[in-house]
Structures are given as structure tokens and as C-alpha cells.
């Protein structure tokens, strides 16, 4: 049968004075120049073959224009088949869901 002790097993290993922070890496300018020259050579080779290296390009997706009306987020409980039909109808007619809902209300309430 084992007994509990009041000693911390981590403290039994001794003091933590022998731990030191990791030294900062020593980057020399020669290493940076070599890496830069390699990147320039790769870019030139790509340009000669008709490729463009652009690691920072962003693709801007077209957004539907807003109607200018204020909107509010609201949660509704809908049947999955019904919301799928509604979303398909909105996508087929290039409507936002807010515009599609507005059209349905206009048709129902008029």
C-alpha cells in the first residue's frame, strides 16, 4: 500500500539555476545576401518562362450591392428543404436573401 507524502517531486531535482534562456540566433548579413540573391534569381527565371511570383496578391470577390436599408440579424427555425429551396431561388435570380425575403413578403402581403 502506498502512502501520500508532503514533498513535491519536482523540487527533489534541485534548483532551477542551471536553466538559461535560449540565445538569440545570430543572423549574418552574408546569409541574408545569399537568400536575397537566390530569391532574385528565382524571380528572374520565373519571369523568363512567363510566370509571375506574387506571394502577396489577394483575390477580391465581387459582392452583391446592398439595398441601402438597415438590416438586422435574426434567427428563424425553418425546415431544411424549405431554406434550401429559398437559397436556390435567391441564387438563381441573383438576389441576396434579404432582397428575396422582401420580394416574398411583397407578393404575400399585397
XYZ file of N, CA and C in Angstrom:
330
model
N 0.838 -1.173 0.000
C 0.000 0.000 0.000
C 0.883 1.237 0.000
N 0.556 2.191 -0.867
C 1.382 3.386 -0.968
C 0.855 4.459 -0.020
N 1.735 5.313 0.386
C 1.347 6.395 1.287
C 1.608 7.735 0.601
N 0.828 8.723 0.939
C 0.990 10.053 0.388
C 2.082 10.779 1.155
N 2.846 11.582 0.418
C 3.895 12.376 1.065
C 3.605 13.848 0.842
N 4.187 14.672 1.646
C 4.023 16.116 1.539
C 5.164 16.758 0.754
N 5.925 15.993 0.035
C 7.052 16.549 -0.724
C 6.684 16.672 -2.187
N 7.192 17.693 -2.800
C 6.971 17.930 -4.220
C 8.052 17.185 -4.991
N 7.706 16.250 -5.879
C 8.726 15.501 -6.600
C 9.551 16.377 -7.537
N 9.005 17.512 -7.974
C 9.770 18.393 -8.843
C 10.869 19.132 -8.075
N 10.643 19.378 -6.818
C 11.646 20.084 -6.017
C 12.800 19.156 -5.634
N 12.598 17.879 -5.741
C 13.656 16.938 -5.381
C 14.772 16.943 -6.409
N 14.530 17.507 -7.600
C 15.558 17.504 -8.632
C 16.583 18.611 -8.429
N 16.361 19.520 -7.543
C 17.337 20.571 -7.271
C 16.828 21.928 -7.715
N 17.725 22.906 -7.681
C 17.376 24.275 -8.060
C 17.298 24.414 -9.573
N 16.641 25.443 -9.982
C 16.476 25.695 -11.414
C 17.464 26.733 -11.936
N 18.533 26.966 -11.191
C 19.507 27.982 -11.589
C 20.280 27.599 -12.847
N 20.347 26.317 -13.172
C 21.134 25.908 -14.335
C 20.387 26.144 -15.650
N 19.099 26.509 -15.599
C 18.360 26.800 -16.824
C 18.655 28.218 -17.274
N 18.939 28.389 -18.555
C 19.259 29.681 -19.135
C 18.334 29.930 -20.329
N 18.016 31.189 -20.632
C 17.200 31.456 -21.814
C 17.951 31.074 -23.086
N 17.194 30.706 -24.085
C 17.782 30.323 -25.368
C 18.435 31.555 -25.990
N 19.664 31.445 -26.472
C 20.311 32.621 -27.070
C 19.641 33.003 -28.384
N 19.700 34.287 -28.697
C 19.120 34.777 -29.933
C 19.945 34.265 -31.116
N 19.286 33.933 -32.218
C 20.041 33.451 -33.378
C 20.879 34.572 -33.961
N 22.051 34.206 -34.410
C 22.983 35.177 -34.974
C 22.825 35.156 -36.482
N 22.147 36.170 -37.022
C 21.979 36.255 -38.466
C 23.054 37.167 -39.015
N 23.807 36.645 -39.930
C 24.876 37.429 -40.533
C 24.378 38.031 -41.842
N 24.882 39.188 -42.203
C 24.456 39.820 -43.449
C 24.774 38.969 -44.673
N 25.845 38.172 -44.638
C 26.205 37.344 -45.783
C 25.109 36.315 -46.066
N 24.551 35.748 -45.010
C 23.476 34.770 -45.179
C 22.246 35.437 -45.784
N 21.919 36.642 -45.320
C 20.766 37.369 -45.850
C 20.971 37.725 -47.318
N 22.211 38.108 -47.697
C 22.505 38.447 -49.087
C 22.371 37.222 -49.982
N 22.798 36.050 -49.494
C 22.678 34.825 -50.283
C 21.212 34.479 -50.519
N 20.409 34.594 -49.496
C 18.991 34.291 -49.616
C 18.312 35.277 -50.559
N 18.693 36.542 -50.476
C 18.111 37.565 -51.347
C 18.501 37.317 -52.795
N 19.754 36.967 -53.033
C 20.213 36.685 -54.391
C 19.488 35.470 -54.964
N 19.235 34.470 -54.129
C 18.516 33.288 -54.585
C 17.077 33.634 -54.959
N 16.432 34.485 -54.174
C 15.063 34.899 -54.488
C 15.014 35.698 -55.788
N 16.002 36.565 -55.991
C 16.049 37.365 -57.221
C 16.241 36.465 -58.430
N 17.120 35.471 -58.307
C 17.362 34.538 -59.412
C 16.108 33.733 -59.731
N 15.383 33.291 -58.702
C 14.157 32.526 -58.920
C 13.101 33.388 -59.593
N 12.998 34.646 -59.184
C 12.018 35.558 -59.780
C 12.346 35.818 -61.254
N 13.641 35.996 -61.553
C 14.039 36.236 -62.945
C 13.778 35.010 -63.809
N 14.082 33.823 -63.279
C 13.836 32.596 -64.039
C 12.345 32.408 -64.293
N 11.527 32.733 -63.323
C 10.081 32.614 -63.494
C 9.583 33.605 -64.538
N 10.086 34.844 -64.491
C 9.662 35.849 -65.463
C 10.059 35.462 -66.880
N 11.242 34.865 -67.050
C 11.694 34.440 -68.373
C 10.789 33.358 -68.949
N 10.173 32.561 -68.089
C 9.324 31.464 -68.546
C 7.833 31.835 -68.553
N 7.541 33.109 -68.265
C 6.161 33.570 -68.343
C 5.371 33.454 -67.058
N 6.034 33.166 -65.950
C 5.345 33.062 -64.670
C 5.612 34.314 -63.851
N 4.702 34.593 -62.934
C 4.860 35.736 -62.043
C 4.806 35.222 -60.616
N 5.786 35.580 -59.836
C 5.794 35.210 -58.421
C 5.235 36.392 -57.649
N 4.056 36.190 -57.092
C 3.413 37.240 -56.321
C 2.775 36.594 -55.101
N 3.508 36.538 -54.022
C 3.035 35.870 -52.819
C 2.044 36.700 -52.023
N 1.888 37.952 -52.383
C 1.044 38.828 -51.580
C -0.211 39.271 -52.327
N -0.522 38.639 -53.456
C -1.711 39.059 -54.191
C -2.956 38.581 -53.465
N -3.998 39.343 -53.572
C -5.268 38.977 -52.961
C -6.327 38.925 -54.040
N -7.253 38.029 -53.880
C -8.362 37.906 -54.813
C -9.551 38.605 -54.191
N -10.068 39.583 -54.895
C -11.219 40.330 -54.408
C -12.464 39.734 -55.051
N -13.345 39.215 -54.224
C -14.576 38.627 -54.728
C -15.620 39.724 -54.921
N -16.396 39.570 -55.969
C -17.465 40.533 -56.226
C -18.543 40.374 -55.169
N -19.012 41.476 -54.659
C -20.064 41.458 -53.644
C -21.344 41.981 -54.244
N -22.430 41.454 -53.757
C -23.719 42.000 -54.168
C -23.860 43.390 -53.562
N -24.438 44.271 -54.321
C -24.626 45.616 -53.783
C -25.765 45.597 -52.770
N -25.599 46.369 -51.738
C -26.630 46.414 -50.706
C -27.754 47.351 -51.148
N -28.903 47.142 -50.584
C -30.049 47.973 -50.940
C -30.009 49.306 -50.211
N -29.103 49.443 -49.270
C -29.004 50.688 -48.527
C -29.870 50.712 -47.289
N -30.744 49.717 -47.146
C -31.607 49.661 -45.970
C -30.851 49.041 -44.812
N -31.222 49.438 -43.618
C -30.613 48.843 -42.438
C -31.155 47.422 -42.271
N -30.280 46.512 -41.889
C -30.722 45.130 -41.699
C -30.388 44.684 -40.285
N -31.035 43.626 -39.871
C -30.826 43.092 -38.535
C -30.727 41.585 -38.642
N -29.780 41.018 -37.951
C -29.633 39.569 -37.944
C -30.721 38.964 -37.068
N -31.347 37.905 -37.579
C -32.434 37.276 -36.852
C -32.395 35.775 -37.105
N -32.641 35.007 -36.088
C -32.621 33.556 -36.211
C -34.037 33.028 -36.378
N -34.230 32.197 -37.393
C -35.523 31.577 -37.652
C -35.348 30.070 -37.656
N -36.377 29.367 -37.242
C -36.379 27.908 -37.344
C -37.147 27.541 -38.598
N -36.429 26.953 -39.552
C -37.018 26.600 -40.836
C -36.696 25.145 -41.147
N -37.550 24.544 -41.962
C -37.241 23.198 -42.434
C -36.095 23.284 -43.435
N -35.215 22.307 -43.401
C -34.022 22.330 -44.239
C -34.387 22.387 -45.716
N -35.380 21.605 -46.130
C -35.781 21.602 -47.532
C -36.279 22.977 -47.967
N -36.998 23.665 -47.073
C -37.540 24.982 -47.421
C -36.438 26.026 -47.563
N -35.492 26.043 -46.641
C -34.419 27.041 -46.732
C -33.526 26.745 -47.929
N -33.324 25.460 -48.246
C -32.542 25.120 -49.440
C -33.240 25.612 -50.702
N -34.575 25.456 -50.789
C -35.325 25.957 -51.937
C -35.237 27.476 -52.025
N -35.342 28.139 -50.860
C -35.271 29.606 -50.840
C -33.892 30.089 -51.288
N -32.828 29.484 -50.773
C -31.478 29.899 -51.153
C -31.219 29.639 -52.632
N -31.699 28.518 -53.142
C -31.533 28.222 -54.564
C -32.265 29.253 -55.408
N -33.501 29.605 -55.006
C -34.259 30.611 -55.723
C -33.534 31.962 -55.716
N -32.987 32.348 -54.552
C -32.250 33.619 -54.459
C -31.014 33.589 -55.351
N -30.267 32.488 -55.320
C -29.056 32.393 -56.142
C -29.394 32.397 -57.632
N -30.456 31.690 -58.015
C -30.832 31.638 -59.431
C -31.236 33.013 -59.954
N -31.838 33.829 -59.107
C -32.286 35.162 -59.503
C -31.301 36.265 -59.129
N -30.149 35.874 -58.601
C -29.097 36.808 -58.184
C -29.606 37.811 -57.150
N -30.412 37.317 -56.207
C -30.903 38.133 -55.104
C -30.111 37.800 -53.849
N -29.946 38.799 -52.995
C -29.483 38.493 -51.644
C -30.661 37.871 -50.903
N -30.397 37.235 -49.789
C -31.503 36.628 -49.043
C -32.443 37.694 -48.501
N -31.886 38.852 -48.146
C -32.736 39.940 -47.657
C -33.674 40.419 -48.766
N -33.146 40.559 -49.987
C -33.979 41.006 -51.113
C -35.026 39.940 -51.468
N -34.619 38.681 -51.445
C -35.562 37.606 -51.732
C -36.684 37.572 -50.719
N -36.368 37.755 -49.453
C -37.381 37.779 -48.402
C -38.323 38.963 -48.600
N -37.754 40.102 -48.973
C -38.565 41.294 -49.212
C -39.543 41.063 -50.370
N -39.078 40.430 -51.443
C -39.957 40.152 -52.588
C -41.066 39.195 -52.218
N -40.725 38.159 -51.429
C -41.757 37.218 -50.995
C -42.813 37.903 -50.135
N -42.383 38.768 -49.228
C -43.340 39.491 -48.387
C -44.224 40.405 -49.234
N -43.640 41.097 -50.196
C -44.422 41.973 -51.073
C -45.493 41.169 -51.803
N -45.124 39.977 -52.290
C -46.068 39.155 -53.050
C -47.156 38.602 -52.137
N -46.799 38.200 -50.917
C -47.768 37.601 -49.998
C -48.714 38.660 -49.436
N -48.190 39.800 -49.057
C -48.992 40.803 -48.365
C -49.746 41.742 -49.304
N -49.510 41.662 -50.582
C -50.236 42.573 -51.489
C -51.462 41.917 -52.083
